DNA sequence: TCCTAACAGTTGACGCTACAACCATACAGC
DNA sequence: GCTGTATGGTTGTAGCGTCAACTGTTAGGA
């Protein structure tokens, strides 16, 4: 742990700001979605991923990879979503260890209802403050960090129509 | 909520990657600090802010602003840190509503012990994946978003020696 | 075939955060 | 000086995420 593990001034300045954003943003997203749709951001994200999947169905493991969540976390969340009627779970015919999660009609309606407000919030909180050039830079930067942070998570980035099927 | 509240493709690609990073990074930081120093990232951040303050002392409200935390959250965290001997609370002489939090000697030692490993982790997870040019871009982007997200939080950015007094 | 290891998922307990309610102090207007 | 309001902070509760433990299933060898 020698000298060159320290951050230089530029890195430090970038990190302090990034850390503050990371601290504030999730709360803002949760708060808007909770107020307008009764969903947490992560719950919305789960529903959105299902809404884009073939048959609106995904195996829990795959859904976990797409949402960069641990399996226990996803299991709890999906149980709560199932209790509310947005998702249905069924054993996977091919592999009896696995569980398929399917978006119900009510879940589909919920995503479509929540999507516009959520998109608008993301745009307002992040992109209204950035130039088009900075949006490109952000995509590159976040992509590099993500690939470096968890190669598995790169899968998530292929899902571009994240907003629930506009 | 009309058409122009949607995100365009560039924005969507940037956002999906950023969201994934935001989901993964906090866990990684907590996990390293917890393993190596028995602290959560937010606890470390609180101790670090105190370590940089005059007299290693700050009022709760000011500390909350620096750490972009709500007052209830900070109150709970500081109580736990006090139980562990890292922080001491005392009524503020000037304003009897207020409470001053002071870093103890043990807290100072703890920050100094944890700082190198934490800095190295931040560098490894984020900056090793970026060019110097991208570090500048990230600082600008995060700064803009932060200023737009919560003007109060801009205060946090002035604290550059975030790592606990290297 | 049997036996082991890996995989898929669920559950329960514990810890942290958000929210609301609350108390005490300070301050401003009259 | 009194009253109303804003400020500073703490506490209790409910809800979500993590971790460890566990069940059931599949696959790979001897």
Short mmCIF file of C-alpha atoms (C1' of nucleotides) in Angstrom, two decimals:
data_model
loop_
_atom_site.label_atom_id
_atom_site.label_comp_id
_atom_site.label_asym_id
_atom_site.label_seq_id
_atom_site.Cartn_x
_atom_site.Cartn_y
_atom_site.Cartn_z
CA UNK A 1 0.00 0.00 0.00
CA UNK A 2 2.58 2.54 -1.05
CA UNK A 3 2.50 6.06 -2.34
CA UNK A 4 0.98 5.39 -5.72
CA UNK A 5 -2.20 4.00 -4.26
CA UNK A 6 -3.20 7.55 -3.36
CA UNK A 7 -5.43 9.56 -5.62
CA UNK A 8 -4.06 12.63 -7.33
CA UNK A 9 -5.93 15.95 -7.11
CA UNK A 10 -7.87 15.47 -10.33
CA UNK A 11 -8.98 12.01 -9.36
CA UNK A 12 -9.94 13.18 -5.90
CA UNK A 13 -12.03 16.04 -7.24
CA UNK A 14 -13.80 13.70 -9.65
CA UNK A 15 -14.37 11.09 -6.97
CA UNK A 16 -15.80 13.45 -4.37
CA UNK A 17 -18.35 14.72 -6.86
CA UNK A 18 -19.19 11.27 -8.15
CA UNK A 19 -19.62 9.99 -4.61
CA UNK A 20 -22.03 12.80 -3.82
CA UNK A 21 -24.06 12.07 -6.95
CA UNK A 22 -24.15 8.39 -6.09
CA UNK A 23 -25.40 9.27 -2.66
CA UNK A 24 -28.20 11.55 -3.83
CA UNK A 25 -29.45 10.12 -7.10
CA UNK A 26 -30.97 6.83 -5.89
CA UNK A 27 -33.07 8.64 -3.32
CA UNK A 28 -34.41 11.06 -5.90
CA UNK A 29 -35.33 8.26 -8.27
CA UNK A 30 -37.02 6.24 -5.54
CA UNK A 31 -38.87 9.23 -4.30
CA UNK A 32 -40.35 10.22 -7.67
CA UNK A 33 -41.34 6.68 -8.61
CA UNK A 34 -42.74 5.99 -5.17
CA UNK A 35 -44.83 9.15 -5.21
CA UNK A 36 -46.14 8.75 -8.76
CA UNK A 37 -46.35 4.97 -9.16
CA UNK A 38 -45.86 3.34 -5.77
CA UNK A 39 -42.67 1.64 -6.94
CA UNK A 40 -39.04 1.74 -5.93
CA UNK A 41 -36.55 2.35 -8.70
CA UNK A 42 -35.23 -1.18 -8.44
CA UNK A 43 -38.74 -2.61 -8.62
CA UNK A 44 -39.42 -0.54 -11.71
CA UNK A 45 -36.18 -1.75 -13.24
CA UNK A 46 -37.13 -5.38 -12.64
CA UNK A 47 -40.53 -4.89 -14.25
CA UNK A 48 -38.94 -3.03 -17.16
CA UNK A 49 -36.46 -5.83 -17.84
CA UNK A 50 -39.27 -8.36 -17.83
CA UNK A 51 -41.34 -6.21 -20.16
CA UNK A 52 -38.56 -6.31 -22.76
CA UNK A 53 -37.93 -10.03 -22.53
CA UNK A 54 -39.37 -12.64 -24.91
CA UNK A 55 -42.73 -13.79 -23.54
CA UNK A 56 -42.16 -11.16 -20.84
CA UNK A 57 -40.44 -13.99 -18.98
CA UNK A 58 -36.96 -14.48 -17.57
CA UNK A 59 -35.24 -16.94 -15.31
CA UNK A 60 -34.36 -15.51 -11.93
CA UNK A 61 -30.64 -15.87 -12.54
CA UNK A 62 -30.84 -14.05 -15.83
CA UNK A 63 -33.00 -11.33 -14.34
CA UNK A 64 -30.47 -10.96 -11.55
CA UNK A 65 -27.69 -10.47 -14.10
CA UNK A 66 -29.68 -7.89 -16.04
CA UNK A 67 -30.46 -5.90 -12.92
CA UNK A 68 -26.98 -6.39 -11.36
CA UNK A 69 -28.64 -7.74 -8.23
CA UNK A 70 -27.82 -10.62 -5.94
CA UNK A 71 -30.15 -13.58 -6.11
CA UNK A 72 -31.45 -13.23 -2.54
CA UNK A 73 -32.28 -9.61 -3.15
CA UNK A 74 -34.09 -10.40 -6.35
CA UNK A 75 -35.96 -13.24 -4.69
CA UNK A 76 -37.30 -10.93 -1.98
CA UNK A 77 -38.23 -8.24 -4.49
CA UNK A 78 -39.99 -10.63 -6.85
CA UNK A 79 -41.95 -12.13 -3.98
CA UNK A 80 -43.20 -8.66 -3.04
CA UNK A 81 -44.02 -7.88 -6.67
CA UNK A 82 -45.86 -11.18 -6.91
CA UNK A 83 -47.86 -10.33 -3.79
CA UNK A 84 -48.94 -7.14 -5.51
CA UNK A 85 -49.92 -8.98 -8.66
CA UNK A 86 -47.29 -7.56 -11.00
CA UNK A 87 -45.28 -10.75 -11.49
CA UNK A 88 -46.00 -14.47 -11.54
CA UNK A 89 -43.48 -17.18 -10.70
CA UNK A 90 -43.49 -20.68 -12.16
CA UNK A 91 -41.01 -23.56 -12.14
CA UNK A 92 -38.96 -23.79 -15.32
CA UNK A 93 -40.01 -26.87 -17.33
CA UNK A 94 -36.53 -27.53 -18.71
CA UNK A 95 -34.59 -27.23 -15.46
CA UNK A 96 -36.47 -27.98 -12.31
CA UNK A 97 -34.02 -26.03 -10.19
CA UNK A 98 -34.90 -22.84 -11.99
CA UNK A 99 -37.79 -20.40 -11.63
CA UNK A 100 -39.31 -18.31 -14.38
CA UNK A 101 -40.62 -14.88 -13.55
CA UNK A 102 -43.33 -13.55 -15.85
CA UNK A 103 -44.79 -10.07 -16.04
CA UNK A 104 -48.55 -10.10 -15.56
CA UNK A 105 -50.94 -7.86 -17.43
CA UNK A 106 -51.20 -5.66 -14.35
CA UNK A 107 -47.41 -5.46 -14.21
CA UNK A 108 -47.31 -4.45 -17.86
CA UNK A 109 -49.85 -1.70 -17.23
CA UNK A 110 -47.86 -0.52 -14.23
CA UNK A 111 -44.64 -0.23 -16.22
CA UNK A 112 -46.33 1.67 -19.02
CA UNK A 113 -47.92 3.96 -16.49
CA UNK A 114 -44.67 4.65 -14.66
CA UNK A 115 -42.31 4.93 -17.62
CA UNK A 116 -42.97 8.50 -18.79
CA UNK A 117 -42.57 10.07 -15.37
CA UNK A 118 -39.45 8.09 -14.69
CA UNK A 119 -37.85 8.97 -18.03
CA UNK A 120 -38.66 12.60 -17.47
CA UNK A 121 -37.04 12.48 -14.05
CA UNK A 122 -33.86 10.91 -15.37
CA UNK A 123 -33.72 13.49 -18.09
CA UNK A 124 -34.33 16.34 -15.66
CA UNK A 125 -31.86 15.18 -13.01
CA UNK A 126 -29.02 14.16 -15.29
CA UNK A 127 -29.25 15.08 -18.93
CA UNK A 128 -30.61 18.58 -18.60
CA UNK A 129 -27.30 19.43 -16.94
CA UNK A 130 -25.17 17.94 -19.72
CA UNK A 131 -24.21 18.81 -23.27
CA UNK A 132 -24.62 16.17 -26.01
CA UNK A 133 -20.86 15.78 -26.00
CA UNK A 134 -20.89 15.09 -22.28
CA UNK A 135 -23.60 12.48 -22.75
CA UNK A 136 -21.25 10.61 -25.08
CA UNK A 137 -18.40 10.98 -22.63
CA UNK A 138 -20.58 9.71 -19.81
CA UNK A 139 -21.59 6.67 -21.81
CA UNK A 140 -17.96 5.84 -22.51
CA UNK A 141 -16.85 6.43 -18.94
CA UNK A 142 -19.69 4.50 -17.32
CA UNK A 143 -19.17 1.71 -19.83
CA UNK A 144 -15.46 1.43 -19.05
CA UNK A 145 -15.99 1.48 -15.31
CA UNK A 146 -18.80 -1.04 -15.56
CA UNK A 147 -16.79 -3.44 -17.68
CA UNK A 148 -13.97 -3.16 -15.19
CA UNK A 149 -16.22 -3.42 -12.15
CA UNK A 150 -18.18 -6.49 -13.12
CA UNK A 151 -17.86 -8.09 -16.54
CA UNK A 152 -21.13 -9.92 -15.92
CA UNK A 153 -22.90 -6.59 -15.70
CA UNK A 154 -21.99 -5.71 -19.26
CA UNK A 155 -24.95 -7.80 -20.28
CA UNK A 156 -27.22 -5.21 -18.77
CA UNK A 157 -25.98 -2.60 -21.17
CA UNK A 158 -27.37 -4.37 -24.21
CA UNK A 159 -30.88 -3.65 -23.03
CA UNK A 160 -31.34 -0.24 -24.48
CA UNK A 161 -35.09 0.04 -24.35
CA UNK A 162 -34.94 0.27 -20.62
CA UNK A 163 -37.98 2.47 -20.18
CA UNK A 164 -40.56 -0.24 -20.46
CA UNK A 165 -41.44 -0.21 -24.13
CA UNK A 166 -42.26 3.32 -25.04
CA UNK B 1 -45.73 14.12 -20.17
CA UNK B 2 -45.32 14.25 -23.92
CA UNK B 3 -42.85 12.90 -26.39
CA UNK B 4 -39.87 15.02 -25.44
CA UNK B 5 -39.73 13.62 -21.96
CA UNK B 6 -38.38 10.39 -23.46
CA UNK B 7 -34.69 9.72 -23.55
CA UNK B 8 -32.94 9.47 -26.88
CA UNK B 9 -30.72 6.48 -27.66
CA UNK B 10 -27.49 8.12 -26.52
CA UNK B 11 -29.01 9.21 -23.26
CA UNK B 12 -30.51 5.78 -22.70
CA UNK B 13 -27.21 4.02 -23.31
CA UNK B 14 -25.44 6.38 -20.91
CA UNK B 15 -28.12 6.02 -18.28
CA UNK B 16 -28.27 2.23 -18.31
CA UNK B 17 -24.52 2.05 -17.77
CA UNK B 18 -24.54 4.74 -15.11
CA UNK B 19 -27.39 3.03 -13.29
CA UNK B 20 -25.48 -0.24 -13.25
CA UNK B 21 -22.38 1.47 -11.88
CA UNK B 22 -24.45 3.18 -9.21
CA UNK B 23 -25.91 -0.15 -8.25
CA UNK B 24 -22.58 -1.95 -7.95
CA UNK B 25 -20.11 0.60 -6.67
CA UNK B 26 -21.49 1.23 -3.17
CA UNK B 27 -21.47 -2.46 -2.38
CA UNK B 28 -17.87 -2.83 -3.47
CA UNK B 29 -16.77 0.12 -1.38
CA UNK B 30 -18.64 -1.10 1.68
CA UNK B 31 -17.32 -4.57 1.27
CA UNK B 32 -13.64 -3.55 1.07
CA UNK B 33 -13.85 -1.12 3.98
CA UNK B 34 -15.83 -3.54 6.06
CA UNK B 35 -13.38 -6.34 5.48
CA UNK B 36 -10.25 -4.28 6.05
CA UNK B 37 -11.37 -1.73 8.65
CA UNK B 38 -14.76 -2.74 9.98
CA UNK B 39 -16.37 0.41 8.59
CA UNK B 40 -19.06 1.16 6.08
CA UNK B 41 -18.19 3.63 3.36
CA UNK B 42 -20.53 6.23 4.78
CA UNK B 43 -19.03 5.80 8.25
CA UNK B 44 -15.57 6.27 6.80
CA UNK B 45 -16.74 9.36 4.97
CA UNK B 46 -18.11 10.86 8.19
CA UNK B 47 -14.85 10.22 10.03
CA UNK B 48 -12.87 11.63 7.10
CA UNK B 49 -14.88 14.85 7.04
CA UNK B 50 -14.34 15.31 10.77
CA UNK B 51 -10.64 14.63 10.40
CA UNK B 52 -10.32 17.54 7.96
CA UNK B 53 -12.35 20.00 10.03
CA UNK B 54 -10.86 22.61 12.36
CA UNK B 55 -10.45 21.06 15.82
CA UNK B 56 -11.67 17.86 14.15
CA UNK B 57 -15.11 19.12 15.13
CA UNK B 58 -18.28 19.91 13.20
CA UNK B 59 -21.86 20.67 14.02
CA UNK B 60 -24.26 17.91 13.05
CA UNK B 61 -26.01 20.06 10.48
CA UNK B 62 -22.77 21.00 8.79
CA UNK B 63 -21.56 17.42 8.84
CA UNK B 64 -24.85 16.38 7.28
CA UNK B 65 -24.34 18.89 4.47
CA UNK B 66 -20.79 17.72 3.83
CA UNK B 67 -21.83 14.11 3.64
CA UNK B 68 -25.08 14.80 1.75
CA UNK B 69 -26.98 12.91 4.41
CA UNK B 70 -30.27 13.55 6.16
CA UNK B 71 -30.05 14.57 9.79
CA UNK B 72 -31.78 11.46 11.15
CA UNK B 73 -29.43 9.23 9.23
CA UNK B 74 -26.41 11.11 10.48
CA UNK B 75 -27.72 11.04 14.03
CA UNK B 76 -27.99 7.26 13.99
CA UNK B 77 -24.58 6.82 12.41
CA UNK B 78 -22.85 9.17 14.82
CA UNK B 79 -24.45 7.42 17.78
CA UNK B 80 -23.05 4.12 16.56
CA UNK B 81 -19.63 5.67 15.95
CA UNK B 82 -19.76 7.15 19.44
CA UNK B 83 -20.58 3.74 20.91
CA UNK B 84 -17.45 2.43 19.24
CA UNK B 85 -15.34 5.26 20.58
CA UNK B 86 -14.53 7.01 17.30
CA UNK B 87 -16.58 10.15 17.88
CA UNK B 88 -17.64 12.22 20.86
CA UNK B 89 -20.75 14.41 21.00
CA UNK B 90 -21.09 17.56 23.05
CA UNK B 91 -23.65 20.38 23.19
CA UNK B 92 -22.55 23.44 21.25
CA UNK B 93 -21.74 26.28 23.68
CA UNK B 94 -22.92 29.03 21.36
CA UNK B 95 -26.25 27.49 20.39
CA UNK B 96 -27.79 25.09 22.83
CA UNK B 97 -29.92 23.48 20.18
CA UNK B 98 -26.84 22.32 18.34
CA UNK B 99 -24.53 19.36 18.86
CA UNK B 100 -20.84 19.26 18.04
CA UNK B 101 -19.33 16.00 16.87
CA UNK B 102 -15.61 15.58 17.52
CA UNK B 103 -13.28 12.92 16.22
CA UNK B 104 -11.54 11.09 19.06
CA UNK B 105 -7.94 9.93 18.96
CA UNK B 106 -9.17 6.40 18.26
CA UNK B 107 -11.29 7.75 15.41
CA UNK B 108 -8.29 9.56 13.97
CA UNK B 109 -6.24 6.39 14.11
CA UNK B 110 -9.03 4.47 12.45
CA UNK B 111 -9.27 6.91 9.56
CA UNK B 112 -5.53 6.87 9.00
CA UNK B 113 -5.55 3.09 9.09
CA UNK B 114 -8.42 2.80 6.63
CA UNK B 115 -7.45 5.54 4.18
CA UNK B 116 -4.79 3.80 2.09
CA UNK B 117 -6.86 0.71 1.38
CA UNK B 118 -9.90 2.80 0.55
CA UNK B 119 -8.00 5.09 -1.79
CA UNK B 120 -6.46 2.12 -3.52
CA UNK B 121 -9.90 0.59 -3.98
CA UNK B 122 -11.35 3.75 -5.50
CA UNK B 123 -8.39 3.97 -7.82
CA UNK B 124 -8.65 0.34 -8.82
CA UNK B 125 -12.42 0.32 -9.35
CA UNK B 126 -12.74 3.62 -11.17
CA UNK B 127 -9.59 5.36 -12.27
CA UNK B 128 -7.67 2.38 -13.53
CA UNK B 129 -10.35 2.11 -16.21
CA UNK B 130 -10.10 5.75 -17.30
CA UNK B 131 -7.71 7.95 -19.21
CA UNK B 132 -6.57 11.24 -17.64
CA UNK B 133 -8.80 13.02 -20.14
CA UNK B 134 -11.77 10.97 -18.97
CA UNK B 135 -11.01 11.82 -15.36
CA UNK B 136 -11.36 15.50 -16.25
CA UNK B 137 -14.56 14.81 -18.12
CA UNK B 138 -15.93 12.85 -15.20
CA UNK B 139 -15.15 15.67 -12.80
CA UNK B 140 -16.99 18.13 -15.03
CA UNK B 141 -19.96 15.86 -15.57
CA UNK B 142 -20.35 14.87 -11.94
CA UNK B 143 -19.95 18.49 -10.92
CA UNK B 144 -22.68 19.64 -13.27
CA UNK B 145 -25.08 16.93 -12.25
CA UNK B 146 -24.38 17.53 -8.59
CA UNK B 147 -24.92 21.27 -8.84
CA UNK B 148 -28.16 20.60 -10.64
CA UNK B 149 -29.25 17.85 -8.26
CA UNK B 150 -28.71 19.63 -4.98
CA UNK B 151 -27.02 23.01 -4.76
CA UNK B 152 -26.41 22.41 -1.07
CA UNK B 153 -24.27 19.43 -1.95
CA UNK B 154 -21.81 21.60 -3.83
CA UNK B 155 -20.30 22.37 -0.48
CA UNK B 156 -19.09 18.82 -0.26
CA UNK B 157 -16.96 19.28 -3.32
CA UNK B 158 -14.72 21.84 -1.69
CA UNK B 159 -13.34 19.18 0.60
CA UNK B 160 -10.65 17.82 -1.61
CA UNK B 161 -8.53 15.99 0.94
CA UNK B 162 -11.24 13.47 1.37
CA UNK B 163 -9.00 10.54 2.19
CA UNK B 164 -8.46 11.37 5.80
CA UNK B 165 -5.29 13.40 5.76
CA UNK B 166 -2.71 11.43 3.87
"C1'" DT C 1 -24.77 -46.79 -10.48
"C1'" DC C 2 -23.47 -43.95 -6.84
"C1'" DC C 3 -21.32 -40.02 -4.99
"C1'" DT C 4 -19.78 -35.55 -4.97
"C1'" DA C 5 -19.69 -30.87 -6.40
"C1'" DA C 6 -21.84 -27.15 -8.51
"C1'" DC C 7 -25.99 -24.68 -9.52
"C1'" DA C 8 -30.75 -22.26 -8.76
"C1'" DG C 9 -33.40 -20.41 -5.61
"C1'" DT C 10 -35.66 -19.46 -1.04
"C1'" DT C 11 -35.80 -18.22 3.71
"C1'" DG C 12 -34.72 -15.93 8.26
"C1'" DA C 13 -32.12 -12.80 10.96
"C1'" DC C 14 -29.73 -8.70 11.37
"C1'" DG C 15 -28.28 -3.92 10.16
"C1'" DC C 16 -28.90 0.43 7.90
"C1'" DT C 17 -31.95 4.20 5.94
"C1'" DA C 18 -36.18 6.89 5.37
"C1'" DC C 19 -40.05 8.88 7.34
"C1'" DA C 20 -42.76 10.81 10.84
"C1'" DA C 21 -43.31 12.37 15.33
"C1'" DC C 22 -41.38 14.64 18.85
"C1'" DC C 23 -38.64 17.90 22.20
"C1'" DA C 24 -35.89 21.85 23.08
"C1'" DT C 25 -33.94 26.13 21.80
"C1'" DA C 26 -33.62 30.43 19.14
"C1'" DC C 27 -35.59 34.24 16.88
"C1'" DA C 28 -38.96 37.68 14.99
"C1'" DG C 29 -43.00 40.51 15.47
"C1'" DC C 30 -46.06 42.85 18.28
"C1'" DG D 1 -42.31 39.94 27.59
"C1'" DC D 2 -45.26 36.71 24.85
"C1'" DT D 3 -46.48 34.21 21.19
"C1'" DG D 4 -45.76 31.86 16.88
"C1'" DT D 5 -42.54 29.95 13.86
"C1'" DA D 6 -38.28 28.20 12.32
"C1'" DT D 7 -34.18 25.68 13.49
"C1'" DG D 8 -31.28 21.68 15.39
"C1'" DG D 9 -31.42 17.34 16.78
"C1'" DT D 10 -33.08 12.73 18.57
"C1'" DT D 11 -35.95 8.67 18.71
"C1'" DG D 12 -39.11 4.87 17.08
"C1'" DT D 13 -40.81 2.23 13.43
"C1'" DA D 14 -41.20 0.11 9.15
"C1'" DG D 15 -39.00 -1.54 4.95
"C1'" DC D 16 -35.21 -3.00 2.03
"C1'" DG D 17 -30.57 -5.39 1.32
"C1'" DT D 18 -26.89 -8.46 2.90
"C1'" DC D 19 -25.23 -12.52 4.64
"C1'" DA D 20 -25.38 -17.23 5.99
"C1'" DA D 21 -27.78 -21.38 6.03
"C1'" DC D 22 -30.59 -24.44 3.79
"C1'" DT D 23 -33.39 -27.28 0.15
"C1'" DG D 24 -33.74 -29.36 -4.09
"C1'" DT D 25 -31.80 -30.37 -8.72
"C1'" DT D 26 -28.30 -31.23 -12.21
"C1'" DA D 27 -23.96 -32.71 -13.95
"C1'" DG D 28 -19.45 -35.07 -13.79
"C1'" DG D 29 -16.57 -38.83 -12.44
"C1'" DA D 30 -15.06 -43.32 -10.44
#
